[in-house]
Amino acid sequence: MSRTTGWPPESTVHGLDPFLLAPPSRAREIHRSHGAGVQLRRWWMLTTIVLAGAVLRLWGLGAHRLDFDEAFTAMAGRLPLRGLFDYLRVRDSHPPLDYLLHAPLARAGVDEFLFRLPSAVCSIGAVALFAWWMRRRGFSGIVATGLLAVSAFQLTHGREARMYAEMELIGVGVAVLAESWLRRPRRWHAAVLAALVFVGLLTHVSMFLLGAGLVVLAGRRTDRDAWRWRLALGAGAVGWAVLWGSSFLVQSRGGHSDWIPRTTFDGMIHTFGRLVTYQPALHVFVLAAVAAGAVLLVRADRQLGRVWLCCVLVPAALAALTGTVAPVLLDRTLTVVSWGPLLALGVLVDAAASRSRLLGAIVVLVLVAVMVPPAIHAVTEPSAPDRVLRHVEAVTGPGDVVAIHPGGRLHELLWSVGVRDSQPYQPVSLVGFGDSTGFVLSPDAPRTGHLWILDWTKHALPVPTLPRCAPDWSGGGARLYCLVGGH
């Protein structure tokens, strides 16, 4: 028998992996080359997903008028700094940071694209950071990043000029930091954690829920790193208390969130389900899949599983529990932990694919069918306020009085018809129109005698029998009347 030396060419070996036949030095070289190729392909896939997520968040960003909440942010941001704080203290339930970020844009009266751009950038940042975090997670990381990029929930709240896009980014940032701390604690972790907690609390009260999970993350550890972690949490909370604590106490007594229902079993199912899909019929199945993926994650990776339990499950459970006595349980409140269900689904898909490529392909196709159409709808479908406000803009002009019922929605009209159309306006008093407030456009212009009333209530406002200056109009859940001599 002749001796064979060296690595046999592939043409002489059929059905065997060359890596198995190679000598140790050559095997290591093949292994490094193969690993580098896999890593490069993974980076390309993740980069493509991030770019796709960015396109979805920027597509038609300025095509629609600001909705009720966005217009509230815009008009509040036009107040002087002290007036803004006083206004939020008695009229809102949120901290001031997001309003401060949007205030320069609101005062400049920028268009809808620029006004929403900071939120879109934060949401894109959340996807990019999540992709970087998932870069070594294999197929599960790719799937989870893809789900985050196309999630209708992430797109809806990542494209609106409110504080939820910031909470997307903060939530992912805290999770990345938490895993890094569990695996290899560093002194700088505490400083970054304190900053994230402080910024989060000044952005949305849901940071309290995540903060509780971060306390649990340290567990019963008594080492120096654990105490630094706890002190960092306390430092962030103290900073918030000094700057906004007294205002928060005033807000908590204002009843601004009383419209949020108390926790029920059915409410929990649909609230948590909406973090993945807006289709109620799928919520039970989605949550079962998320639970299965979470179990697999905890079994496969102790540190990452602990992060998931403490930074997703604990805040969600605390929100549901607190929601039995206070208005807390709302899908938007859970934006800070909304990455969690998508990661669990990614782990489940990876497990299915490892058992059978066909099964994995089927699960991926199901997810595409569930996730992609709502994502397209989220970035292309005009909102009801957009249709209504565009019509009001088209029919009103200088010298007209424009009013809205209920008066609490006046800021929508002021922004779209006044600020964005660069028309000066002046408040006017209305008598006999219930809870209606209004303003005159271009008060220096000759009065037309026209009173436009936008009725945005479920039951139509009783309108005085006055001559009409235009046919009554309805659309988008609202009604518009034009009266002559009604003011």
PDB file of C-alpha atoms in Angstrom, residues 56-57 123 146-160 168 274-279 331 342 370-379:
ATOM      1  CA  LEU A  56     -39.072  52.122   5.588  1.00  0.00           C
ATOM      2  CA  ARG A  57     -38.652  54.698   8.363  1.00  0.00           C
ATOM      3  CA  SER A 123     -35.565  54.272  15.384  1.00  0.00           C
ATOM      4  CA  GLY A 146     -35.276  41.578  10.157  1.00  0.00           C
ATOM      5  CA  LEU A 147     -38.394  41.473  12.317  1.00  0.00           C
ATOM      6  CA  LEU A 148     -37.325  44.630  14.146  1.00  0.00           C
ATOM      7  CA  ALA A 149     -36.704  46.385  10.826  1.00  0.00           C
ATOM      8  CA  VAL A 150     -40.151  45.618   9.362  1.00  0.00           C
ATOM      9  CA  SER A 151     -42.318  45.495  12.484  1.00  0.00           C
ATOM     10  CA  ALA A 152     -45.420  47.641  11.997  1.00  0.00           C
ATOM     11  CA  PHE A 153     -45.317  48.543  15.687  1.00  0.00           C
ATOM     12  CA  GLN A 154     -41.713  49.722  15.428  1.00  0.00           C
ATOM     13  CA  LEU A 155     -42.446  51.634  12.227  1.00  0.00           C
ATOM     14  CA  THR A 156     -45.581  53.303  13.539  1.00  0.00           C
ATOM     15  CA  HIS A 157     -43.927  54.620  16.673  1.00  0.00           C
ATOM     16  CA  GLY A 158     -40.506  55.075  15.121  1.00  0.00           C
ATOM     17  CA  ARG A 159     -41.929  57.481  12.507  1.00  0.00           C
ATOM     18  CA  GLU A 160     -44.032  59.750  14.724  1.00  0.00           C
ATOM     19  CA  GLU A 168     -36.883  52.008  21.182  1.00  0.00           C
ATOM     20  CA  ARG A 274     -49.619  44.247  19.289  1.00  0.00           C
ATOM     21  CA  LEU A 275     -45.887  44.454  19.899  1.00  0.00           C
ATOM     22  CA  VAL A 276     -45.573  41.890  17.105  1.00  0.00           C
ATOM     23  CA  THR A 277     -48.685  42.290  14.934  1.00  0.00           C
ATOM     24  CA  TYR A 278     -51.785  44.464  14.828  1.00  0.00           C
ATOM     25  CA  GLN A 279     -53.967  41.500  13.801  1.00  0.00           C
ATOM     26  CA  ASP A 331     -48.724  48.847  23.991  1.00  0.00           C
ATOM     27  CA  LEU A 342     -38.929  39.728  18.174  1.00  0.00           C
ATOM     28  CA  VAL A 370     -47.714  38.364   8.797  1.00  0.00           C
ATOM     29  CA  MET A 371     -45.172  41.183   9.105  1.00  0.00           C
ATOM     30  CA  VAL A 372     -44.583  42.722   5.674  1.00  0.00           C
ATOM     31  CA  PRO A 373     -48.103  43.831   4.571  1.00  0.00           C
ATOM     32  CA  PRO A 374     -48.742  45.749   7.835  1.00  0.00           C
ATOM     33  CA  ALA A 375     -45.289  47.337   7.485  1.00  0.00           C
ATOM     34  CA  ILE A 376     -46.131  48.593   3.999  1.00  0.00           C
ATOM     35  CA  HIS A 377     -49.492  49.839   5.263  1.00  0.00           C
ATOM     36  CA  ALA A 378     -47.800  51.686   8.142  1.00  0.00           C
ATOM     37  CA  VAL A 379     -45.611  53.751   5.805  1.00  0.00           C
TER      38      VAL A 379
END
